[in-house]
Amino acid sequence: MDDILFEEVQRFRQPWILALLLGMLAIFAWGFVQQIVLGVPWGNNPASDALMWVLLLFISALVVFIVAVRLEVTVAVAGLSVRFFPGHLRSRHFGRSEIVEHRAMAYHPLRDFGGWGIRYGRTGWAYIVRGTEGVLVRTFDGRQLLIGSLRAVELDAAIGVMCKRRSDLR
C-alpha cells in the first residue's frame, strides 16, 4: 500500500450556497404544497401539476447533487490523485515522474476561473470547491492544474516530498 503524505476532502459548505439551496427548496415546496396538496394554483400563470412534480424532482436532485459534490486530493509516494465526485468516477492520477513544477498560490474563483467546480481559466484547468488558495501543478507535457485547497501550503509541501523521493530513487 502507498504511503500517504497528504489527504484532503472538501465539500460545498459555504453558508451562502446552503442558504440559497434551502431558500429555493422552501419557496418551491410551499408552491408545491399549495398547488398539489391544497388544490390552489400557485402564481398568476401556474404550471401544470405534472410539471410541478417534475420540478420537485429536479430541484430535489439538484440539492442532493450539490450536497454530494466533493473534491478528494491524495498525495502518496507514488503520485498525486485528484477526484471531483460525482464528475469523476475514478481519480485522475499524476505519477511523481509526470510533475515538473508545483507551487502554492492565491487565486480568486470568480475572477480567475468564473466560479467554482471544474473550471478552465488563464492558468489551465482548476478544481475549486472552497477558499482562495491552491496548488498549481505543471506536468512534463505542459498541462497545468490548479487544485483548490484549504491547506495549500501542506499540499504543496507533500507534493515536494513526493517529488524529492522521485529524485532519491534514481
PDB file of C-alpha atoms in Angstrom:
ATOM      1  CA  MET A   1       0.000   0.000   0.000  1.00  0.00           C
ATOM      2  CA  ASP A   2       1.234   3.520  -0.825  1.00  0.00           C
ATOM      3  CA  ASP A   3       2.483   5.760   1.930  1.00  0.00           C
ATOM      4  CA  ILE A   4       0.003   8.629   2.175  1.00  0.00           C
ATOM      5  CA  LEU A   5       1.677  12.024   2.545  1.00  0.00           C
ATOM      6  CA  PHE A   6      -1.440  14.214   2.392  1.00  0.00           C
ATOM      7  CA  GLU A   7      -5.207  13.786   2.181  1.00  0.00           C
ATOM      8  CA  GLU A   8      -7.981  16.359   1.954  1.00  0.00           C
ATOM      9  CA  VAL A   9     -11.684  16.154   1.207  1.00  0.00           C
ATOM     10  CA  GLN A  10     -13.608  19.373   0.545  1.00  0.00           C
ATOM     11  CA  ARG A  11     -17.337  19.851   0.162  1.00  0.00           C
ATOM     12  CA  PHE A  12     -19.524  22.787  -0.779  1.00  0.00           C
ATOM     13  CA  ARG A  13     -20.490  24.005   2.678  1.00  0.00           C
ATOM     14  CA  GLN A  14     -20.369  27.757   2.208  1.00  0.00           C
ATOM     15  CA  PRO A  15     -23.251  29.351   4.135  1.00  0.00           C
ATOM     16  CA  TRP A  16     -24.435  31.351   1.123  1.00  0.00           C
ATOM     17  CA  ILE A  17     -24.723  28.199  -1.019  1.00  0.00           C
ATOM     18  CA  LEU A  18     -26.648  26.338   1.670  1.00  0.00           C
ATOM     19  CA  ALA A  19     -28.925  29.368   2.265  1.00  0.00           C
ATOM     20  CA  LEU A  20     -29.594  29.680  -1.469  1.00  0.00           C
ATOM     21  CA  LEU A  21     -30.398  25.971  -1.823  1.00  0.00           C
ATOM     22  CA  LEU A  22     -32.609  25.824   1.244  1.00  0.00           C
ATOM     23  CA  GLY A  23     -34.369  29.058   0.286  1.00  0.00           C
ATOM     24  CA  MET A  24     -35.046  27.797  -3.236  1.00  0.00           C
ATOM     25  CA  LEU A  25     -36.289  24.466  -1.899  1.00  0.00           C
ATOM     26  CA  ALA A  26     -38.520  26.139   0.735  1.00  0.00           C
ATOM     27  CA  ILE A  27     -40.141  28.522  -1.753  1.00  0.00           C
ATOM     28  CA  PHE A  28     -40.809  25.759  -4.244  1.00  0.00           C
ATOM     29  CA  ALA A  29     -42.036  23.376  -1.522  1.00  0.00           C
ATOM     30  CA  TRP A  30     -44.597  25.973  -0.469  1.00  0.00           C
ATOM     31  CA  GLY A  31     -45.789  26.357  -4.059  1.00  0.00           C
ATOM     32  CA  PHE A  32     -45.933  22.600  -4.493  1.00  0.00           C
ATOM     33  CA  VAL A  33     -47.991  22.101  -1.320  1.00  0.00           C
ATOM     34  CA  GLN A  34     -50.288  24.971  -2.262  1.00  0.00           C
ATOM     35  CA  GLN A  35     -50.989  23.643  -5.767  1.00  0.00           C
ATOM     36  CA  ILE A  36     -50.772  19.855  -5.401  1.00  0.00           C
ATOM     37  CA  VAL A  37     -51.961  19.301  -1.820  1.00  0.00           C
ATOM     38  CA  LEU A  38     -54.334  22.221  -1.269  1.00  0.00           C
ATOM     39  CA  GLY A  39     -55.508  22.458  -4.886  1.00  0.00           C
ATOM     40  CA  VAL A  40     -54.893  26.234  -5.136  1.00  0.00           C
ATOM     41  CA  PRO A  41     -52.968  27.227  -8.296  1.00  0.00           C
ATOM     42  CA  TRP A  42     -49.588  28.750  -7.443  1.00  0.00           C
ATOM     43  CA  GLY A  43     -48.914  32.094  -9.136  1.00  0.00           C
ATOM     44  CA  ASN A  44     -50.574  34.126 -11.897  1.00  0.00           C
ATOM     45  CA  ASN A  45     -49.658  31.622 -14.614  1.00  0.00           C
ATOM     46  CA  PRO A  46     -49.438  28.276 -12.754  1.00  0.00           C
ATOM     47  CA  ALA A  47     -47.569  25.312 -14.123  1.00  0.00           C
ATOM     48  CA  SER A  48     -49.400  22.071 -14.697  1.00  0.00           C
ATOM     49  CA  ASP A  49     -49.457  19.569 -11.841  1.00  0.00           C
ATOM     50  CA  ALA A  50     -47.243  17.228 -13.893  1.00  0.00           C
ATOM     51  CA  LEU A  51     -44.656  19.990 -14.363  1.00  0.00           C
ATOM     52  CA  MET A  52     -44.757  20.739 -10.623  1.00  0.00           C
ATOM     53  CA  TRP A  53     -43.855  17.094  -9.939  1.00  0.00           C
ATOM     54  CA  VAL A  54     -41.017  17.237 -12.478  1.00  0.00           C
ATOM     55  CA  LEU A  55     -39.721  20.478 -10.939  1.00  0.00           C
ATOM     56  CA  LEU A  56     -39.899  18.978  -7.449  1.00  0.00           C
ATOM     57  CA  LEU A  57     -37.791  16.022  -8.593  1.00  0.00           C
ATOM     58  CA  PHE A  58     -35.345  18.289 -10.425  1.00  0.00           C
ATOM     59  CA  ILE A  59     -34.850  20.713  -7.529  1.00  0.00           C
ATOM     60  CA  SER A  60     -34.509  17.856  -5.038  1.00  0.00           C
ATOM     61  CA  ALA A  61     -31.933  16.157  -7.269  1.00  0.00           C
ATOM     62  CA  LEU A  62     -30.026  19.442  -7.603  1.00  0.00           C
ATOM     63  CA  VAL A  63     -29.875  19.859  -3.823  1.00  0.00           C
ATOM     64  CA  VAL A  64     -28.695  16.255  -3.369  1.00  0.00           C
ATOM     65  CA  PHE A  65     -26.098  16.749  -6.128  1.00  0.00           C
ATOM     66  CA  ILE A  66     -24.671  19.942  -4.588  1.00  0.00           C
ATOM     67  CA  VAL A  67     -24.521  18.321  -1.142  1.00  0.00           C
ATOM     68  CA  ALA A  68     -22.818  15.200  -2.590  1.00  0.00           C
ATOM     69  CA  VAL A  69     -20.114  17.052  -4.554  1.00  0.00           C
ATOM     70  CA  ARG A  70     -16.660  16.688  -3.076  1.00  0.00           C
ATOM     71  CA  LEU A  71     -13.055  17.208  -4.056  1.00  0.00           C
ATOM     72  CA  GLU A  72     -10.718  14.448  -2.899  1.00  0.00           C
ATOM     73  CA  VAL A  73      -6.972  15.057  -3.050  1.00  0.00           C
ATOM     74  CA  THR A  74      -4.377  12.468  -2.063  1.00  0.00           C
ATOM     75  CA  VAL A  75      -0.615  12.715  -2.284  1.00  0.00           C
ATOM     76  CA  ALA A  76       1.170   9.403  -1.891  1.00  0.00           C
ATOM     77  CA  VAL A  77       4.727   8.321  -2.557  1.00  0.00           C
ATOM     78  CA  ALA A  78       3.613   7.062  -5.984  1.00  0.00           C
ATOM     79  CA  GLY A  79       1.868  10.244  -7.107  1.00  0.00           C
ATOM     80  CA  LEU A  80      -0.935  12.753  -6.841  1.00  0.00           C
ATOM     81  CA  SER A  81      -4.600  11.738  -7.144  1.00  0.00           C
ATOM     82  CA  VAL A  82      -7.451  14.188  -7.628  1.00  0.00           C
ATOM     83  CA  ARG A  83     -11.135  13.280  -7.825  1.00  0.00           C
ATOM     84  CA  PHE A  84     -14.034  15.686  -8.236  1.00  0.00           C
ATOM     85  CA  PHE A  85     -17.002  13.469  -7.378  1.00  0.00           C
ATOM     86  CA  PRO A  86     -19.511  12.899  -8.985  1.00  0.00           C
ATOM     87  CA  GLY A  87     -17.874  14.382 -12.096  1.00  0.00           C
ATOM     88  CA  HIS A  88     -15.073  11.829 -11.931  1.00  0.00           C
ATOM     89  CA  LEU A  89     -15.940   8.234 -11.271  1.00  0.00           C
ATOM     90  CA  ARG A  90     -12.226   7.485 -10.905  1.00  0.00           C
ATOM     91  CA  SER A  91      -9.402   9.658  -9.644  1.00  0.00           C
ATOM     92  CA  ARG A  92      -7.125  11.484 -12.049  1.00  0.00           C
ATOM     93  CA  HIS A  93      -3.652  10.282 -11.203  1.00  0.00           C
ATOM     94  CA  PHE A  94      -0.409  12.145 -11.826  1.00  0.00           C
ATOM     95  CA  GLY A  95       2.643   9.964 -11.263  1.00  0.00           C
ATOM     96  CA  ARG A  96       5.519  11.596  -9.477  1.00  0.00           C
ATOM     97  CA  SER A  97       7.599  11.399 -12.657  1.00  0.00           C
ATOM     98  CA  GLU A  98       4.977  13.490 -14.522  1.00  0.00           C
ATOM     99  CA  ILE A  99       5.159  16.556 -12.271  1.00  0.00           C
ATOM    100  CA  VAL A 100       7.870  19.091 -13.100  1.00  0.00           C
ATOM    101  CA  GLU A 101       6.738  22.080 -11.086  1.00  0.00           C
ATOM    102  CA  HIS A 102       4.313  22.943  -8.317  1.00  0.00           C
ATOM    103  CA  ARG A 103       3.648  25.973  -6.164  1.00  0.00           C
ATOM    104  CA  ALA A 104       1.113  27.198  -3.661  1.00  0.00           C
ATOM    105  CA  MET A 105      -0.732  30.274  -4.866  1.00  0.00           C
ATOM    106  CA  ALA A 106      -3.676  32.532  -4.171  1.00  0.00           C
ATOM    107  CA  TYR A 107      -6.462  32.982  -6.719  1.00  0.00           C
ATOM    108  CA  HIS A 108      -9.962  34.394  -6.997  1.00  0.00           C
ATOM    109  CA  PRO A 109     -12.511  31.759  -8.092  1.00  0.00           C
ATOM    110  CA  LEU A 110     -14.865  34.195  -9.837  1.00  0.00           C
ATOM    111  CA  ARG A 111     -12.290  36.480 -11.430  1.00  0.00           C
ATOM    112  CA  ASP A 112      -9.728  33.859 -12.468  1.00  0.00           C
ATOM    113  CA  PHE A 113     -11.986  30.910 -13.323  1.00  0.00           C
ATOM    114  CA  GLY A 114     -15.562  32.173 -13.483  1.00  0.00           C
ATOM    115  CA  GLY A 115     -16.720  30.284 -10.397  1.00  0.00           C
ATOM    116  CA  TRP A 116     -16.415  27.004  -8.574  1.00  0.00           C
ATOM    117  CA  GLY A 117     -16.291  23.398  -9.745  1.00  0.00           C
ATOM    118  CA  ILE A 118     -14.202  22.022 -12.597  1.00  0.00           C
ATOM    119  CA  ARG A 119     -13.222  25.197 -14.428  1.00  0.00           C
ATOM    120  CA  TYR A 120     -10.865  26.439 -17.131  1.00  0.00           C
ATOM    121  CA  GLY A 121      -9.001  29.721 -16.756  1.00  0.00           C
ATOM    122  CA  ARG A 122      -5.801  31.529 -17.669  1.00  0.00           C
ATOM    123  CA  THR A 123      -3.635  29.041 -15.752  1.00  0.00           C
ATOM    124  CA  GLY A 124      -5.361  25.975 -17.223  1.00  0.00           C
ATOM    125  CA  TRP A 125      -7.820  23.632 -15.543  1.00  0.00           C
ATOM    126  CA  ALA A 126      -8.869  24.119 -11.944  1.00  0.00           C
ATOM    127  CA  TYR A 127     -10.742  22.102  -9.355  1.00  0.00           C
ATOM    128  CA  ILE A 128     -12.274  24.574  -6.920  1.00  0.00           C
ATOM    129  CA  VAL A 129     -14.651  23.934  -4.037  1.00  0.00           C
ATOM    130  CA  ARG A 130     -13.771  26.434  -1.311  1.00  0.00           C
ATOM    131  CA  GLY A 131     -11.297  29.128  -0.415  1.00  0.00           C
ATOM    132  CA  THR A 132      -8.887  31.244  -2.410  1.00  0.00           C
ATOM    133  CA  GLU A 133      -5.697  29.199  -2.168  1.00  0.00           C
ATOM    134  CA  GLY A 134      -4.459  26.177  -4.016  1.00  0.00           C
ATOM    135  CA  VAL A 135      -1.508  24.482  -5.645  1.00  0.00           C
ATOM    136  CA  LEU A 136      -0.671  24.910  -9.312  1.00  0.00           C
ATOM    137  CA  VAL A 137       0.850  21.729 -10.750  1.00  0.00           C
ATOM    138  CA  ARG A 138       2.610  21.637 -14.131  1.00  0.00           C
ATOM    139  CA  THR A 139       3.367  18.344 -15.886  1.00  0.00           C
ATOM    140  CA  PHE A 140       6.125  17.419 -18.368  1.00  0.00           C
ATOM    141  CA  ASP A 141       3.673  17.643 -21.273  1.00  0.00           C
ATOM    142  CA  GLY A 142       2.799  21.248 -20.375  1.00  0.00           C
ATOM    143  CA  ARG A 143      -0.575  20.671 -18.712  1.00  0.00           C
ATOM    144  CA  GLN A 144      -1.387  22.843 -15.728  1.00  0.00           C
ATOM    145  CA  LEU A 145      -3.877  22.049 -12.997  1.00  0.00           C
ATOM    146  CA  LEU A 146      -4.854  24.247 -10.085  1.00  0.00           C
ATOM    147  CA  ILE A 147      -6.079  22.250  -7.100  1.00  0.00           C
ATOM    148  CA  GLY A 148      -8.003  24.403  -4.648  1.00  0.00           C
ATOM    149  CA  SER A 149      -7.145  23.564  -1.063  1.00  0.00           C
ATOM    150  CA  LEU A 150      -7.904  24.835   2.400  1.00  0.00           C
ATOM    151  CA  ARG A 151      -4.410  23.561   3.282  1.00  0.00           C
ATOM    152  CA  ALA A 152      -2.471  24.713   0.217  1.00  0.00           C
ATOM    153  CA  VAL A 153       0.919  25.043   1.943  1.00  0.00           C
ATOM    154  CA  GLU A 154       0.648  21.489   3.321  1.00  0.00           C
ATOM    155  CA  LEU A 155      -0.440  20.150  -0.080  1.00  0.00           C
ATOM    156  CA  ASP A 156       2.466  21.887  -1.810  1.00  0.00           C
ATOM    157  CA  ALA A 157       4.912  20.525   0.795  1.00  0.00           C
ATOM    158  CA  ALA A 158       3.559  16.982   0.352  1.00  0.00           C
ATOM    159  CA  ILE A 159       3.969  17.208  -3.431  1.00  0.00           C
ATOM    160  CA  GLY A 160       7.516  18.447  -2.804  1.00  0.00           C
ATOM    161  CA  VAL A 161       8.263  15.442  -0.595  1.00  0.00           C
ATOM    162  CA  MET A 162       6.751  13.132  -3.222  1.00  0.00           C
ATOM    163  CA  CYS A 163       8.899  14.685  -5.991  1.00  0.00           C
ATOM    164  CA  LYS A 164      12.022  14.586  -3.792  1.00  0.00           C
ATOM    165  CA  ARG A 165      11.500  10.874  -3.234  1.00  0.00           C
ATOM    166  CA  ARG A 166      11.386  10.535  -7.013  1.00  0.00           C
ATOM    167  CA  SER A 167      14.870  12.019  -7.285  1.00  0.00           C
ATOM    168  CA  ASP A 168      16.104   9.877  -4.372  1.00  0.00           C
ATOM    169  CA  LEU A 169      15.106   6.718  -6.235  1.00  0.00           C
ATOM    170  CA  ARG A 170      17.361   7.459  -9.218  1.00  0.00           C
TER     171      ARG A 170
END
